[in-house]
Amino acid sequence: QFIASKGANVVITGNVGPNASRTLNAAGVDVIVGVSGPIREAIERYKRGELSPTNQANVPDHFGMGGGQSASPGRGMGRGMGGGMGRDMGQGMGRGMGMGRDMGMQGGYGPNQVSSGPSPDQGLGALKEETKALRDQLNSILSRIKDLEK
């Protein structure tokens, strides 16, 4: 709801769950999933028409939540990764959880009802995509550290 309230019309992300997908769909925000790498590259790919929206969640509920509730909030792995595009194609709002600097921008496309989680193949694919996104993030962070040490 927050993303839609900021005027975003598309969200580009690695993964989106059913709740976010339904909410963004209802708000008319397009969702593009399975994307990783630097934000700038994702935006360029989007502008060239290389990315297509989906109306399906690609991970189950609470996919990135870790192992349940914790007495110490704020710990654990963040899943969202920065970014967002406003209606005028400028960099709009994003979520930026965890150490995210790379991919984000989630959204929906039309009404969506996801009744079950992904198949084992989809789950494996999502984990591989997450691994790639985390590697890209780590490489980006290491590169920034190297630049700052010069």
mmCIF file of C-alpha atoms in Angstrom:
data_model
loop_
_atom_site.group_PDB
_atom_site.id
_atom_site.type_symbol
_atom_site.label_atom_id
_atom_site.label_comp_id
_atom_site.label_asym_id
_atom_site.label_seq_id
_atom_site.Cartn_x
_atom_site.Cartn_y
_atom_site.Cartn_z
ATOM 1 C CA GLN A 1 0.000 0.000 0.000
ATOM 2 C CA PHE A 2 2.871 2.332 0.813
ATOM 3 C CA ILE A 3 4.454 1.774 -2.600
ATOM 4 C CA ALA A 4 1.183 2.517 -4.397
ATOM 5 C CA SER A 5 0.587 5.589 -2.212
ATOM 6 C CA LYS A 6 3.891 7.031 -3.450
ATOM 7 C CA GLY A 7 2.712 6.866 -7.061
ATOM 8 C CA ALA A 8 4.780 3.903 -8.251
ATOM 9 C CA ASN A 9 3.368 2.137 -11.285
ATOM 10 C CA VAL A 10 5.900 -0.702 -11.443
ATOM 11 C CA VAL A 11 8.006 -2.657 -8.967
ATOM 12 C CA ILE A 12 10.966 -4.734 -10.150
ATOM 13 C CA THR A 13 12.214 -7.380 -7.738
ATOM 14 C CA GLY A 14 13.788 -10.777 -7.322
ATOM 15 C CA ASN A 15 10.802 -12.228 -5.474
ATOM 16 C CA VAL A 16 7.277 -11.244 -4.480
ATOM 17 C CA GLY A 17 4.945 -13.132 -2.165
ATOM 18 C CA PRO A 18 1.192 -13.573 -2.504
ATOM 19 C CA ASN A 19 0.175 -10.840 -0.038
ATOM 20 C CA ALA A 20 2.342 -8.170 -1.643
ATOM 21 C CA SER A 21 1.305 -9.367 -5.088
ATOM 22 C CA ARG A 22 -2.419 -9.124 -4.266
ATOM 23 C CA THR A 23 -2.030 -5.704 -2.647
ATOM 24 C CA LEU A 24 -0.012 -4.265 -5.517
ATOM 25 C CA ASN A 25 -2.332 -5.840 -8.100
ATOM 26 C CA ALA A 26 -5.329 -4.228 -6.431
ATOM 27 C CA ALA A 27 -3.541 -0.869 -6.573
ATOM 28 C CA GLY A 28 -2.752 -1.276 -10.289
ATOM 29 C CA VAL A 29 1.018 -1.505 -9.776
ATOM 30 C CA ASP A 30 2.855 -3.819 -12.234
ATOM 31 C CA VAL A 31 5.127 -6.524 -10.765
ATOM 32 C CA ILE A 32 8.265 -7.762 -12.502
ATOM 33 C CA VAL A 33 9.967 -10.672 -10.702
ATOM 34 C CA GLY A 34 13.162 -12.676 -11.094
ATOM 35 C CA VAL A 35 15.390 -9.640 -11.626
ATOM 36 C CA SER A 36 18.777 -9.153 -9.982
ATOM 37 C CA GLY A 37 21.792 -6.941 -10.460
ATOM 38 C CA PRO A 38 22.371 -3.214 -10.193
ATOM 39 C CA ILE A 39 19.288 -0.989 -10.139
ATOM 40 C CA ARG A 40 20.570 1.077 -13.046
ATOM 41 C CA GLU A 41 20.793 -2.037 -15.261
ATOM 42 C CA ALA A 42 17.299 -3.162 -14.265
ATOM 43 C CA ILE A 43 15.862 0.248 -15.102
ATOM 44 C CA GLU A 44 17.568 0.216 -18.498
ATOM 45 C CA ARG A 45 16.254 -3.296 -19.203
ATOM 46 C CA TYR A 46 12.764 -2.114 -18.204
ATOM 47 C CA LYS A 47 12.976 0.941 -20.455
ATOM 48 C CA ARG A 48 14.080 -1.260 -23.382
ATOM 49 C CA GLY A 49 11.028 -3.466 -22.843
ATOM 50 C CA GLU A 50 13.073 -6.515 -21.839
ATOM 51 C CA LEU A 51 11.150 -7.102 -18.588
ATOM 52 C CA SER A 52 7.545 -8.277 -18.446
ATOM 53 C CA PRO A 53 5.101 -7.944 -15.551
ATOM 54 C CA THR A 54 3.466 -10.952 -13.938
ATOM 55 C CA ASN A 55 0.326 -11.403 -11.885
ATOM 56 C CA GLN A 56 1.736 -14.355 -9.927
ATOM 57 C CA ALA A 57 3.674 -14.486 -6.686
ATOM 58 C CA ASN A 58 6.890 -16.429 -7.172
ATOM 59 C CA VAL A 59 7.484 -17.339 -3.512
ATOM 60 C CA PRO A 60 5.134 -18.492 -0.711
ATOM 61 C CA ASP A 61 3.885 -16.381 2.223
ATOM 62 C CA HIS A 62 6.629 -15.276 4.613
ATOM 63 C CA PHE A 63 9.346 -16.647 2.315
ATOM 64 C CA GLY A 64 11.999 -14.245 3.570
ATOM 65 C CA MET A 65 10.968 -14.165 7.195
ATOM 66 C CA GLY A 66 13.511 -16.640 8.553
ATOM 67 C CA GLY A 67 12.620 -19.078 11.317
ATOM 68 C CA GLY A 68 9.540 -17.590 12.928
ATOM 69 C CA GLN A 69 9.037 -14.935 15.579
ATOM 70 C CA SER A 70 11.943 -13.615 17.575
ATOM 71 C CA ALA A 71 12.226 -11.801 20.880
ATOM 72 C CA SER A 72 14.762 -9.474 19.274
ATOM 73 C CA PRO A 73 13.131 -7.728 16.307
ATOM 74 C CA GLY A 74 15.299 -6.403 13.536
ATOM 75 C CA ARG A 75 17.598 -9.408 13.363
ATOM 76 C CA GLY A 76 17.720 -11.894 10.523
ATOM 77 C CA MET A 77 17.974 -11.765 6.780
ATOM 78 C CA GLY A 78 16.405 -8.890 4.876
ATOM 79 C CA ARG A 79 14.892 -9.876 1.521
ATOM 80 C CA GLY A 80 13.806 -6.698 -0.225
ATOM 81 C CA MET A 81 16.460 -4.797 -2.071
ATOM 82 C CA GLY A 82 16.107 -1.054 -2.654
ATOM 83 C CA GLY A 83 14.754 0.812 -5.624
ATOM 84 C CA GLY A 84 11.390 1.733 -7.035
ATOM 85 C CA MET A 85 10.134 3.709 -9.957
ATOM 86 C CA GLY A 86 7.623 6.517 -9.802
ATOM 87 C CA ARG A 87 5.137 7.254 -12.535
ATOM 88 C CA ASP A 88 7.534 9.662 -14.220
ATOM 89 C CA MET A 89 10.257 6.969 -14.474
ATOM 90 C CA GLY A 90 12.496 8.746 -11.973
ATOM 91 C CA GLN A 91 13.835 6.775 -9.070
ATOM 92 C CA GLY A 92 10.873 6.708 -6.767
ATOM 93 C CA MET A 93 10.413 5.047 -3.446
ATOM 94 C CA GLY A 94 11.777 1.674 -2.536
ATOM 95 C CA ARG A 95 11.847 -0.652 0.413
ATOM 96 C CA GLY A 96 15.552 -1.336 0.893
ATOM 97 C CA MET A 97 15.626 -3.985 3.613
ATOM 98 C CA GLY A 98 18.693 -5.811 4.813
ATOM 99 C CA MET A 99 21.866 -4.705 3.076
ATOM 100 C CA GLY A 100 19.989 -4.055 -0.133
ATOM 101 C CA ARG A 101 21.318 -1.669 -2.702
ATOM 102 C CA ASP A 102 20.609 -3.684 -5.786
ATOM 103 C CA MET A 103 17.203 -4.903 -6.818
ATOM 104 C CA GLY A 104 13.764 -3.991 -5.607
ATOM 105 C CA MET A 105 10.675 -2.456 -7.153
ATOM 106 C CA GLN A 106 7.886 -4.905 -6.616
ATOM 107 C CA GLY A 107 4.364 -4.546 -7.993
ATOM 108 C CA GLY A 108 1.284 -6.281 -9.286
ATOM 109 C CA TYR A 109 -0.673 -6.704 -12.469
ATOM 110 C CA GLY A 110 -4.417 -7.264 -12.341
ATOM 111 C CA PRO A 111 -6.272 -9.275 -9.678
ATOM 112 C CA ASN A 112 -4.321 -12.165 -8.266
ATOM 113 C CA GLN A 113 -5.276 -15.104 -6.082
ATOM 114 C CA VAL A 114 -2.418 -17.428 -5.244
ATOM 115 C CA SER A 115 -3.823 -20.531 -3.605
ATOM 116 C CA SER A 116 -0.647 -22.523 -3.061
ATOM 117 C CA GLY A 117 3.101 -22.053 -2.748
ATOM 118 C CA PRO A 118 5.583 -22.702 -5.521
ATOM 119 C CA SER A 119 6.421 -26.173 -6.748
ATOM 120 C CA PRO A 120 9.763 -27.642 -5.611
ATOM 121 C CA ASP A 121 11.309 -26.565 -8.930
ATOM 122 C CA GLN A 122 10.035 -23.013 -8.445
ATOM 123 C CA GLY A 123 11.308 -22.988 -4.860
ATOM 124 C CA LEU A 124 14.734 -24.146 -6.025
ATOM 125 C CA GLY A 125 14.718 -21.519 -8.757
ATOM 126 C CA ALA A 126 13.793 -18.831 -6.230
ATOM 127 C CA LEU A 127 16.650 -19.923 -3.952
ATOM 128 C CA LYS A 128 19.103 -19.859 -6.858
ATOM 129 C CA GLU A 129 17.874 -16.398 -7.851
ATOM 130 C CA GLU A 130 18.219 -15.205 -4.257
ATOM 131 C CA THR A 131 21.757 -16.610 -4.127
ATOM 132 C CA LYS A 132 22.650 -14.740 -7.319
ATOM 133 C CA ALA A 133 21.136 -11.513 -5.975
ATOM 134 C CA LEU A 134 23.085 -11.865 -2.720
ATOM 135 C CA ARG A 135 26.317 -12.538 -4.628
ATOM 136 C CA ASP A 136 25.668 -9.452 -6.752
ATOM 137 C CA GLN A 137 25.033 -7.437 -3.580
ATOM 138 C CA LEU A 138 28.223 -8.708 -1.962
ATOM 139 C CA ASN A 139 30.257 -7.895 -5.077
ATOM 140 C CA SER A 140 28.757 -4.406 -5.160
ATOM 141 C CA ILE A 141 29.571 -3.822 -1.491
ATOM 142 C CA LEU A 142 33.121 -5.151 -1.888
ATOM 143 C CA SER A 143 33.591 -2.879 -4.894
ATOM 144 C CA ARG A 144 32.407 0.156 -2.909
ATOM 145 C CA ILE A 145 34.770 -0.758 -0.055
ATOM 146 C CA LYS A 146 37.663 -1.084 -2.508
ATOM 147 C CA ASP A 147 36.814 2.323 -4.026
ATOM 148 C CA LEU A 148 36.665 3.945 -0.584
ATOM 149 C CA GLU A 149 40.036 2.477 0.394
ATOM 150 C CA LYS A 150 41.776 4.144 -2.585
#
